[in-house]
Amino acid sequence: MAEDAAAPHVLLICYPGQGHINPMLRLAKRLATKGLLVTCCSSSIVRDKLAAASGVSAGGAGVPVGRGRLRFDFLDDPFDGTELDLHDFLHHLETSGPPALAALLRRQAEAGRPVACVVGNPFLPWATDVAADAGVPAAVLWVQSCAVFSIYYHFANGLVKFPREGDDARLAIPGLPDLSAADVPSFLHASHPYKVLGDTVQGQFRNMARASWVLVNSFAELERDTLAALPGVTPRPPRLIPVGPLVELGVGGQEEGDDGAGAAMRGDLISAAEECVAWLDTQAPRSVVYASVGSIVMLSAEAVAEMAHGLAAAGQPFLWVVRPDTRPLLPEGFILDGAAAAAGGRGMVVPWSPQDRVLAHPAVACFLTHCGWNSTLETVAAGVPVVAFPQWGDQCTDAKFLVDDLRMGVHLRAPLRREGVREAVDAVVAGPEADAMRANARAWSATARATVALGGSSDLHVQAFVDEVSRRARGWQAEAPAV
């Protein structure tokens, strides 16, 4: 990158959900570390929470991260105070988002930092169109696995016959193991209550060709067969460029060029209970069951009660993330001393956790997880075995790969019963296959960390993207008339 030229400016825009903000922010850090000016952008609905969590004020110059800078700006898509359901909120973004993004791009140019590339998001397929209309190259950050991308691509293009719910038929897609109806993303089933999300994701495939790059939150070593098979599909899909795992590496995992400023920047929309790390410090190595179903999954009152009794019956210390909207469903008397202790003092219940730090802690024995892709990559990078408890969406596919392909855990089957929780935890912590699961998890952790280290496969892909954006930006600067 020429030292006398302004750093190329990349704008990342994502859906305002926790599972989208995390990979966006982590990619932003890596791009900034390599010398770019990076703006993270989303709906104004998360402006205040994200600015508070990251410690970076919106609209300012941002903060130095590595050799570059990272800043925040937000769409001007005001709300009238009406609480919107998911369908209405997506409609709001689809109608208000494009003109707001176009205006934001103009403001960046007027401020002397024209955007050289827009990195969009599968839940905001219109971002690619806005960038193209503005003459700005675009990329897409796919925030799920390459396997799920392949499944959606085959579905959207009618390339294979998908099994119906309840059928015994198997789905055969090149580069993937045979899948049952229960293994494919539930958005593709007619019965799914959030089918609008599946429709939104598939909308991305209608204009994917307008993107110059498709970056994916995965790594080549993890999904080698899928990545090898995709170029042979007709019609040919875009090339996926693995840049992950987009996770915080935790203790001892500081990345190349990270001077600490990036590591301190978080995107938690719910305040994390940092005291849980100190509690983990008091526990024996590989003894604690960490349980979390993420930021969206809503369990029934019966399921919450069964989970509570199951964790208590497992006999292990446990750290359980119970969001504020779920806490009223806990059994009476389960929590002692506020939210600090449960089950006679053997467990800790918190509203949110610094999950990367928790999974990196030596006291954690296993992760009872809903298998969202961010959580999946975080547990792979940390080398922690899993109790897989998927609910919907891509979680179903992720659980299949964690248990049957990576062999680093067991399934917790529905309907949820306390005996099932106890048996699954025991199998992962002390069962006959526990040592093998732990060894597999550690091996994948070493691979994941190597791929994002300097010179690893994902690091090289990020560097190549930065280099190409920089070359294109220099070309525009050379062609621009003198002022």
Tab-separated table of N, CA, C and O in Angstrom, residues 286-387:
chain	number	residue	atom	x	y	z
A	286	ARG	N	-11.454	-28.457	33.582
A	286	ARG	CA	-12.366	-29.327	32.813
A	286	ARG	C	-13.497	-29.878	33.681
A	286	ARG	O	-13.802	-31.061	33.651
A	287	SER	N	-14.138	-28.999	34.445
A	287	SER	CA	-15.231	-29.445	35.315
A	287	SER	C	-16.560	-28.778	35.016
A	287	SER	O	-17.619	-29.319	35.368
A	288	VAL	N	-16.554	-27.612	34.369
A	288	VAL	CA	-17.753	-26.782	34.251
A	288	VAL	C	-18.486	-27.052	32.940
A	288	VAL	O	-17.880	-27.087	31.864
A	289	VAL	N	-19.796	-27.215	33.034
A	289	VAL	CA	-20.668	-27.277	31.863
A	289	VAL	C	-21.105	-25.851	31.546
A	289	VAL	O	-21.745	-25.199	32.386
A	290	TYR	N	-20.753	-25.356	30.367
A	290	TYR	CA	-21.203	-24.035	29.933
A	290	TYR	C	-22.407	-24.234	29.025
A	290	TYR	O	-22.351	-25.020	28.065
A	291	ALA	N	-23.518	-23.557	29.317
A	291	ALA	CA	-24.760	-23.731	28.558
A	291	ALA	C	-25.266	-22.386	28.066
A	291	ALA	O	-25.363	-21.429	28.842
A	292	SER	N	-25.574	-22.309	26.773
A	292	SER	CA	-26.141	-21.089	26.198
A	292	SER	C	-26.848	-21.442	24.904
A	292	SER	O	-26.318	-22.218	24.096
A	293	VAL	N	-28.025	-20.852	24.699
A	293	VAL	CA	-28.746	-21.052	23.437
A	293	VAL	C	-28.773	-19.771	22.614
A	293	VAL	O	-29.625	-19.582	21.756
A	294	GLY	N	-27.826	-18.862	22.871
A	294	GLY	CA	-27.658	-17.699	22.015
A	294	GLY	C	-28.607	-16.560	22.319
A	294	GLY	O	-29.270	-16.524	23.358
A	295	SER	N	-28.676	-15.642	21.367
A	295	SER	CA	-29.385	-14.381	21.593
A	295	SER	C	-30.819	-14.375	21.085
A	295	SER	O	-31.555	-13.420	21.340
A	296	ILE	N	-31.253	-15.418	20.376
A	296	ILE	CA	-32.578	-15.395	19.755
A	296	ILE	C	-33.467	-16.543	20.201
A	296	ILE	O	-34.665	-16.366	20.436
A	297	VAL	N	-32.916	-17.754	20.326
A	297	VAL	CA	-33.718	-18.945	20.620
A	297	VAL	C	-34.544	-18.733	21.889
A	297	VAL	O	-34.023	-18.300	22.920
A	298	MET	N	-35.836	-19.004	21.784
A	298	MET	CA	-36.744	-18.912	22.928
A	298	MET	C	-37.197	-20.318	23.307
A	298	MET	O	-37.834	-21.010	22.510
A	299	LEU	N	-36.848	-20.743	24.500
A	299	LEU	CA	-37.292	-22.038	24.998
A	299	LEU	C	-38.619	-21.889	25.727
A	299	LEU	O	-38.904	-20.839	26.307
A	300	SER	N	-39.405	-22.948	25.714
A	300	SER	CA	-40.662	-22.937	26.457
A	300	SER	C	-40.372	-23.027	27.951
A	300	SER	O	-39.266	-23.384	28.378
A	301	ALA	N	-41.392	-22.715	28.750
A	301	ALA	CA	-41.237	-22.820	30.197
A	301	ALA	C	-40.888	-24.249	30.598
A	301	ALA	O	-40.055	-24.484	31.487
A	302	GLU	N	-41.511	-25.219	29.927
A	302	GLU	CA	-41.216	-26.620	30.236
A	302	GLU	C	-39.772	-26.963	29.906
A	302	GLU	O	-39.079	-27.629	30.687
A	303	ALA	N	-39.282	-26.486	28.745
A	303	ALA	CA	-37.912	-26.778	28.349
A	303	ALA	C	-36.908	-26.133	29.307
A	303	ALA	O	-35.894	-26.735	29.656
A	304	VAL	N	-37.189	-24.895	29.739
A	304	VAL	CA	-36.298	-24.219	30.682
A	304	VAL	C	-36.237	-25.001	31.993
A	304	VAL	O	-35.155	-25.197	32.569
A	305	ALA	N	-37.380	-25.471	32.457
A	305	ALA	CA	-37.405	-26.237	33.703
A	305	ALA	C	-36.634	-27.545	33.557
A	305	ALA	O	-35.862	-27.931	34.456
A	306	GLU	N	-36.815	-28.230	32.444
A	306	GLU	CA	-36.104	-29.491	32.231
A	306	GLU	C	-34.601	-29.253	32.125
A	306	GLU	O	-33.796	-30.043	32.637
A	307	MET	N	-34.204	-28.154	31.459
A	307	MET	CA	-32.787	-27.815	31.370
A	307	MET	C	-32.222	-27.559	32.763
A	307	MET	O	-31.134	-28.032	33.109
A	308	ALA	N	-32.953	-26.791	33.559
A	308	ALA	CA	-32.494	-26.464	34.913
A	308	ALA	C	-32.297	-27.726	35.742
A	308	ALA	O	-31.240	-27.926	36.369
A	309	HIS	N	-33.290	-28.589	35.745
A	309	HIS	CA	-33.195	-29.808	36.549
A	309	HIS	C	-32.132	-30.749	35.993
A	309	HIS	O	-31.448	-31.449	36.754
A	310	GLY	N	-31.971	-30.750	34.681
A	310	GLY	CA	-30.954	-31.609	34.075
A	310	GLY	C	-29.551	-31.160	34.414
A	310	GLY	O	-28.675	-31.982	34.722
A	311	LEU	N	-29.299	-29.847	34.356
A	311	LEU	CA	-27.979	-29.336	34.717
A	311	LEU	C	-27.686	-29.606	36.190
A	311	LEU	O	-26.556	-29.963	36.560
A	312	ALA	N	-28.697	-29.438	37.032
A	312	ALA	CA	-28.504	-29.708	38.456
A	312	ALA	C	-28.205	-31.186	38.700
A	312	ALA	O	-27.362	-31.533	39.540
A	313	ALA	N	-28.881	-32.067	37.954
A	313	ALA	CA	-28.710	-33.506	38.157
A	313	ALA	C	-27.401	-34.032	37.582
A	313	ALA	O	-26.945	-35.114	37.971
A	314	ALA	N	-26.781	-33.288	36.675
A	314	ALA	CA	-25.559	-33.776	36.034
A	314	ALA	C	-24.393	-33.871	37.004
A	314	ALA	O	-23.419	-34.582	36.740
A	315	GLY	N	-24.457	-33.133	38.118
A	315	GLY	CA	-23.426	-33.254	39.123
A	315	GLY	C	-22.177	-32.450	38.859
A	315	GLY	O	-21.214	-32.528	39.624
A	316	GLN	N	-22.150	-31.679	37.787
A	316	GLN	CA	-21.002	-30.844	37.458
A	316	GLN	C	-21.312	-29.385	37.785
A	316	GLN	O	-22.470	-28.966	37.707
A	317	PRO	N	-20.310	-28.570	38.113
A	317	PRO	CA	-20.551	-27.136	38.157
A	317	PRO	C	-21.020	-26.657	36.790
A	317	PRO	O	-20.609	-27.229	35.764
A	318	PHE	N	-21.874	-25.640	36.762
A	318	PHE	CA	-22.348	-25.173	35.459
A	318	PHE	C	-22.453	-23.657	35.432
A	318	PHE	O	-22.715	-23.015	36.455
A	319	LEU	N	-22.215	-23.118	34.262
A	319	LEU	CA	-22.411	-21.691	33.974
A	319	LEU	C	-23.464	-21.623	32.886
A	319	LEU	O	-23.245	-22.105	31.769
A	320	TRP	N	-24.618	-21.029	33.205
A	320	TRP	CA	-25.768	-21.063	32.301
A	320	TRP	C	-26.168	-19.637	31.945
A	320	TRP	O	-26.421	-18.815	32.822
A	321	VAL	N	-26.184	-19.345	30.648
A	321	VAL	CA	-26.645	-18.055	30.157
A	321	VAL	C	-28.160	-18.105	30.003
A	321	VAL	O	-28.678	-18.845	29.161
A	322	VAL	N	-28.852	-17.339	30.834
A	322	VAL	CA	-30.317	-17.237	30.775
A	322	VAL	C	-30.639	-15.769	30.552
A	322	VAL	O	-30.485	-14.943	31.450
A	323	ARG	N	-31.071	-15.450	29.347
A	323	ARG	CA	-31.329	-14.043	29.012
A	323	ARG	C	-32.441	-13.475	29.905
A	323	ARG	O	-33.280	-14.214	30.427
A	324	PRO	N	-32.471	-12.140	30.045
A	324	PRO	CA	-33.509	-11.523	30.891
A	324	PRO	C	-34.928	-11.909	30.490
A	324	PRO	O	-35.801	-12.040	31.362
A	325	ASP	N	-35.180	-12.116	29.177
A	325	ASP	CA	-36.533	-12.468	28.747
A	325	ASP	C	-36.900	-13.913	29.091
A	325	ASP	O	-38.068	-14.294	29.024
A	326	THR	N	-35.920	-14.715	29.482
A	326	THR	CA	-36.161	-16.118	29.808
A	326	THR	C	-36.117	-16.379	31.308
A	326	THR	O	-36.686	-17.357	31.786
A	327	ARG	N	-35.473	-15.499	32.052
A	327	ARG	CA	-35.272	-15.729	33.477
A	327	ARG	C	-36.571	-15.989	34.247
A	327	ARG	O	-36.596	-16.839	35.165
A	328	PRO	N	-37.695	-15.314	33.926
A	328	PRO	CA	-38.930	-15.603	34.671
A	328	PRO	C	-39.403	-17.052	34.529
A	328	PRO	O	-40.252	-17.497	35.318
A	329	LEU	N	-38.881	-17.795	33.554
A	329	LEU	CA	-39.307	-19.179	33.341
A	329	LEU	C	-38.544	-20.171	34.210
A	329	LEU	O	-38.876	-21.360	34.231
A	330	LEU	N	-37.501	-19.719	34.905
A	330	LEU	CA	-36.727	-20.622	35.757
A	330	LEU	C	-37.601	-21.169	36.876
A	330	LEU	O	-38.496	-20.483	37.385
A	331	PRO	N	-37.360	-22.409	37.298
A	331	PRO	CA	-38.139	-22.973	38.412
A	331	PRO	C	-37.980	-22.134	39.679
A	331	PRO	O	-36.914	-21.570	39.944
A	332	GLU	N	-39.024	-22.063	40.456
A	332	GLU	CA	-38.983	-21.288	41.694
A	332	GLU	C	-37.902	-21.835	42.617
A	332	GLU	O	-37.787	-23.054	42.826
A	333	GLY	N	-37.084	-20.936	43.147
A	333	GLY	CA	-36.035	-21.338	44.065
A	333	GLY	C	-34.759	-21.821	43.410
A	333	GLY	O	-33.802	-22.163	44.100
A	334	PHE	N	-34.712	-21.835	42.078
A	334	PHE	CA	-33.511	-22.348	41.408
A	334	PHE	C	-32.334	-21.396	41.585
A	334	PHE	O	-31.192	-21.815	41.746
A	335	ILE	N	-32.617	-20.081	41.541
A	335	ILE	CA	-31.559	-19.086	41.683
A	335	ILE	C	-31.447	-18.671	43.143
A	335	ILE	O	-32.442	-18.375	43.799
A	336	LEU	N	-30.219	-18.667	43.633
A	336	LEU	CA	-29.924	-18.173	44.977
A	336	LEU	C	-29.020	-16.967	44.851
A	336	LEU	O	-28.230	-16.865	43.913
A	337	ASP	N	-29.099	-16.055	45.801
A	337	ASP	CA	-28.223	-14.883	45.803
A	337	ASP	C	-28.356	-14.112	44.498
A	337	ASP	O	-27.383	-13.929	43.760
A	338	GLY	N	-29.588	-13.684	44.172
A	338	GLY	CA	-29.815	-12.962	42.919
A	338	GLY	C	-29.612	-13.883	41.733
A	338	GLY	O	-30.176	-14.962	41.666
A	339	ALA	N	-28.780	-13.463	40.781
A	339	ALA	CA	-28.495	-14.298	39.609
A	339	ALA	C	-27.138	-14.968	39.742
A	339	ALA	O	-26.615	-15.510	38.785
A	340	ALA	N	-26.548	-14.938	40.942
A	340	ALA	CA	-25.157	-15.366	41.080
A	340	ALA	C	-24.991	-16.869	41.252
A	340	ALA	O	-23.970	-17.412	40.876
A	341	ALA	N	-25.940	-17.549	41.858
A	341	ALA	CA	-25.741	-18.968	42.120
A	341	ALA	C	-27.033	-19.737	41.932
A	341	ALA	O	-28.124	-19.207	42.073
A	342	ALA	N	-26.894	-21.014	41.599
A	342	ALA	CA	-28.065	-21.857	41.372
A	342	ALA	C	-27.742	-23.276	41.822
A	342	ALA	O	-26.579	-23.650	41.964
A	343	ALA	N	-28.797	-24.051	42.043
A	343	ALA	CA	-28.658	-25.469	42.389
A	343	ALA	C	-27.731	-25.654	43.591
A	343	ALA	O	-26.740	-26.372	43.539
A	344	GLY	N	-28.050	-24.978	44.683
A	344	GLY	CA	-27.277	-25.142	45.903
A	344	GLY	C	-25.888	-24.543	45.853
A	344	GLY	O	-25.007	-24.938	46.608
A	345	GLY	N	-25.679	-23.578	44.961
A	345	GLY	CA	-24.385	-22.916	44.883
A	345	GLY	C	-23.410	-23.555	43.926
A	345	GLY	O	-22.295	-23.054	43.752
A	346	ARG	N	-23.789	-24.666	43.268
A	346	ARG	CA	-22.867	-25.340	42.344
A	346	ARG	C	-22.850	-24.695	40.968
A	346	ARG	O	-21.925	-24.905	40.181
A	347	GLY	N	-23.871	-23.891	40.656
A	347	GLY	CA	-23.947	-23.296	39.334
A	347	GLY	C	-24.018	-21.786	39.393
A	347	GLY	O	-24.255	-21.193	40.453
A	348	MET	N	-23.815	-21.160	38.235
A	348	MET	CA	-23.931	-19.710	38.115
A	348	MET	C	-24.815	-19.404	36.918
A	348	MET	O	-24.628	-19.987	35.833
A	349	VAL	N	-25.782	-18.512	37.128
A	349	VAL	CA	-26.705	-18.101	36.068
A	349	VAL	C	-26.459	-16.636	35.764
A	349	VAL	O	-26.471	-15.794	36.663
A	350	VAL	N	-26.214	-16.323	34.479
A	350	VAL	CA	-25.926	-14.945	34.074
A	350	VAL	C	-26.788	-14.588	32.866
A	350	VAL	O	-27.205	-15.462	32.104
A	351	PRO	N	-27.076	-13.291	32.656
A	351	PRO	CA	-27.901	-12.883	31.511
A	351	PRO	C	-27.161	-12.941	30.188
A	351	PRO	O	-27.779	-13.089	29.141
A	352	TRP	N	-25.847	-12.805	30.218
A	352	TRP	CA	-25.026	-12.871	28.997
A	352	TRP	C	-23.597	-13.111	29.439
A	352	TRP	O	-23.231	-12.814	30.578
A	353	SER	N	-22.773	-13.635	28.568
A	353	SER	CA	-21.394	-13.924	28.964
A	353	SER	C	-20.426	-13.455	27.893
A	353	SER	O	-20.798	-13.356	26.719
A	354	PRO	N	-19.169	-13.188	28.265
A	354	PRO	CA	-18.127	-12.966	27.266
A	354	PRO	C	-17.699	-14.331	26.716
A	354	PRO	O	-16.698	-14.919	27.144
A	355	GLN	N	-18.452	-14.874	25.787
A	355	GLN	CA	-18.378	-16.288	25.439
A	355	GLN	C	-16.992	-16.724	24.982
A	355	GLN	O	-16.556	-17.837	25.289
A	356	ASP	N	-16.291	-15.869	24.227
A	356	ASP	CA	-14.961	-16.254	23.770
A	356	ASP	C	-14.038	-16.506	24.959
A	356	ASP	O	-13.254	-17.459	24.956
A	357	ARG	N	-14.116	-15.650	25.994
A	357	ARG	CA	-13.276	-15.823	27.175
A	357	ARG	C	-13.707	-17.034	27.995
A	357	ARG	O	-12.879	-17.745	28.572
A	358	VAL	N	-15.008	-17.278	28.047
A	358	VAL	CA	-15.513	-18.441	28.785
A	358	VAL	C	-15.016	-19.732	28.144
A	358	VAL	O	-14.483	-20.624	28.822
A	359	LEU	N	-15.178	-19.859	26.836
A	359	LEU	CA	-14.779	-21.091	26.164
A	359	LEU	C	-13.275	-21.316	26.213
A	359	LEU	O	-12.810	-22.459	26.178
A	360	ALA	N	-12.500	-20.238	26.299
A	360	ALA	CA	-11.040	-20.369	26.387
A	360	ALA	C	-10.574	-20.728	27.788
A	360	ALA	O	-9.397	-21.052	27.983
A	361	HIS	N	-11.473	-20.704	28.772
A	361	HIS	CA	-11.076	-20.923	30.168
A	361	HIS	C	-10.811	-22.417	30.418
A	361	HIS	O	-11.603	-23.265	30.012
A	362	PRO	N	-9.737	-22.757	31.112
A	362	PRO	CA	-9.415	-24.179	31.338
A	362	PRO	C	-10.416	-24.911	32.224
A	362	PRO	O	-10.423	-26.147	32.248
A	363	ALA	N	-11.287	-24.184	32.936
A	363	ALA	CA	-12.269	-24.854	33.785
A	363	ALA	C	-13.430	-25.444	32.992
A	363	ALA	O	-14.160	-26.298	33.503
A	364	VAL	N	-13.624	-25.000	31.741
A	364	VAL	CA	-14.787	-25.433	30.962
A	364	VAL	C	-14.555	-26.824	30.385
A	364	VAL	O	-13.553	-27.071	29.702
A	365	ALA	N	-15.497	-27.715	30.648
A	365	ALA	CA	-15.402	-29.100	30.178
A	365	ALA	C	-16.154	-29.325	28.885
A	365	ALA	O	-15.721	-30.111	28.028
A	366	CYS	N	-17.308	-28.669	28.740
A	366	CYS	CA	-18.100	-28.860	27.521
A	366	CYS	C	-19.038	-27.678	27.351
A	366	CYS	O	-19.230	-26.868	28.272
A	367	PHE	N	-19.629	-27.588	26.181
A	367	PHE	CA	-20.508	-26.474	25.809
A	367	PHE	C	-21.837	-27.052	25.362
A	367	PHE	O	-21.909	-27.737	24.332
A	368	LEU	N	-22.890	-26.805	26.134
A	368	LEU	CA	-24.242	-27.168	25.714
A	368	LEU	C	-24.741	-25.996	24.870
A	368	LEU	O	-25.025	-24.920	25.398
A	369	THR	N	-24.856	-26.210	23.560
A	369	THR	CA	-25.036	-25.107	22.623
A	369	THR	C	-26.165	-25.358	21.646
A	369	THR	O	-26.443	-26.500	21.274
A	370	HIS	N	-26.790	-24.254	21.200
A	370	HIS	CA	-27.815	-24.326	20.164
A	370	HIS	C	-27.191	-24.509	18.784
A	370	HIS	O	-27.916	-24.710	17.807
A	371	CYS	N	-25.878	-24.427	18.683
A	371	CYS	CA	-25.152	-24.680	17.434
A	371	CYS	C	-25.358	-23.595	16.385
A	371	CYS	O	-25.302	-23.888	15.178
A	372	GLY	N	-25.602	-22.347	16.802
A	372	GLY	CA	-25.486	-21.263	15.854
A	372	GLY	C	-24.074	-21.241	15.298
A	372	GLY	O	-23.131	-21.689	15.960
A	373	TRP	N	-23.889	-20.693	14.094
A	373	TRP	CA	-22.584	-20.818	13.450
A	373	TRP	C	-21.496	-20.076	14.205
A	373	TRP	O	-20.364	-20.564	14.301
A	374	ASN	N	-21.788	-18.916	14.774
A	374	ASN	CA	-20.775	-18.229	15.572
A	374	ASN	C	-20.351	-19.082	16.758
A	374	ASN	O	-19.155	-19.233	17.043
A	375	SER	N	-21.318	-19.632	17.487
A	375	SER	CA	-20.995	-20.478	18.629
A	375	SER	C	-20.255	-21.735	18.187
A	375	SER	O	-19.341	-22.211	18.883
A	376	THR	N	-20.641	-22.286	17.041
A	376	THR	CA	-19.952	-23.463	16.522
A	376	THR	C	-18.478	-23.160	16.276
A	376	THR	O	-17.589	-23.916	16.686
A	377	LEU	N	-18.192	-22.054	15.603
A	377	LEU	CA	-16.797	-21.703	15.326
A	377	LEU	C	-16.049	-21.350	16.604
A	377	LEU	O	-14.853	-21.659	16.735
A	378	GLU	N	-16.722	-20.710	17.554
A	378	GLU	CA	-16.051	-20.363	18.805
A	378	GLU	C	-15.661	-21.605	19.586
A	378	GLU	O	-14.570	-21.663	20.170
A	379	THR	N	-16.517	-22.625	19.597
A	379	THR	CA	-16.163	-23.838	20.341
A	379	THR	C	-15.119	-24.651	19.596
A	379	THR	O	-14.263	-25.291	20.216
A	380	VAL	N	-15.150	-24.618	18.262
A	380	VAL	CA	-14.101	-25.285	17.485
A	380	VAL	C	-12.758	-24.616	17.754
A	380	VAL	O	-11.748	-25.291	18.006
A	381	ALA	N	-12.711	-23.292	17.711
A	381	ALA	CA	-11.460	-22.576	17.941
A	381	ALA	C	-10.938	-22.785	19.356
A	381	ALA	O	-9.725	-22.819	19.585
A	382	ALA	N	-11.849	-22.926	20.325
A	382	ALA	CA	-11.440	-23.110	21.711
A	382	ALA	C	-11.103	-24.561	22.031
A	382	ALA	O	-10.472	-24.834	23.056
A	383	GLY	N	-11.528	-25.498	21.179
A	383	GLY	CA	-11.254	-26.901	21.434
A	383	GLY	C	-12.097	-27.489	22.546
A	383	GLY	O	-11.634	-28.330	23.319
A	384	VAL	N	-13.374	-27.071	22.629
A	384	VAL	CA	-14.272	-27.525	23.687
A	384	VAL	C	-15.329	-28.460	23.100
A	384	VAL	O	-16.028	-28.085	22.153
A	385	PRO	N	-15.473	-29.685	23.632
A	385	PRO	CA	-16.514	-30.603	23.144
A	385	PRO	C	-17.915	-30.049	23.394
A	385	PRO	O	-18.108	-29.162	24.231
A	386	VAL	N	-18.907	-30.597	22.682
A	386	VAL	CA	-20.245	-30.016	22.710
A	386	VAL	C	-21.328	-31.022	23.052
A	386	VAL	O	-21.200	-32.221	22.790
A	387	VAL	N	-22.375	-30.492	23.644
A	387	VAL	CA	-23.691	-31.135	23.678
A	387	VAL	C	-24.542	-30.316	22.724
A	387	VAL	O	-24.857	-29.155	22.991
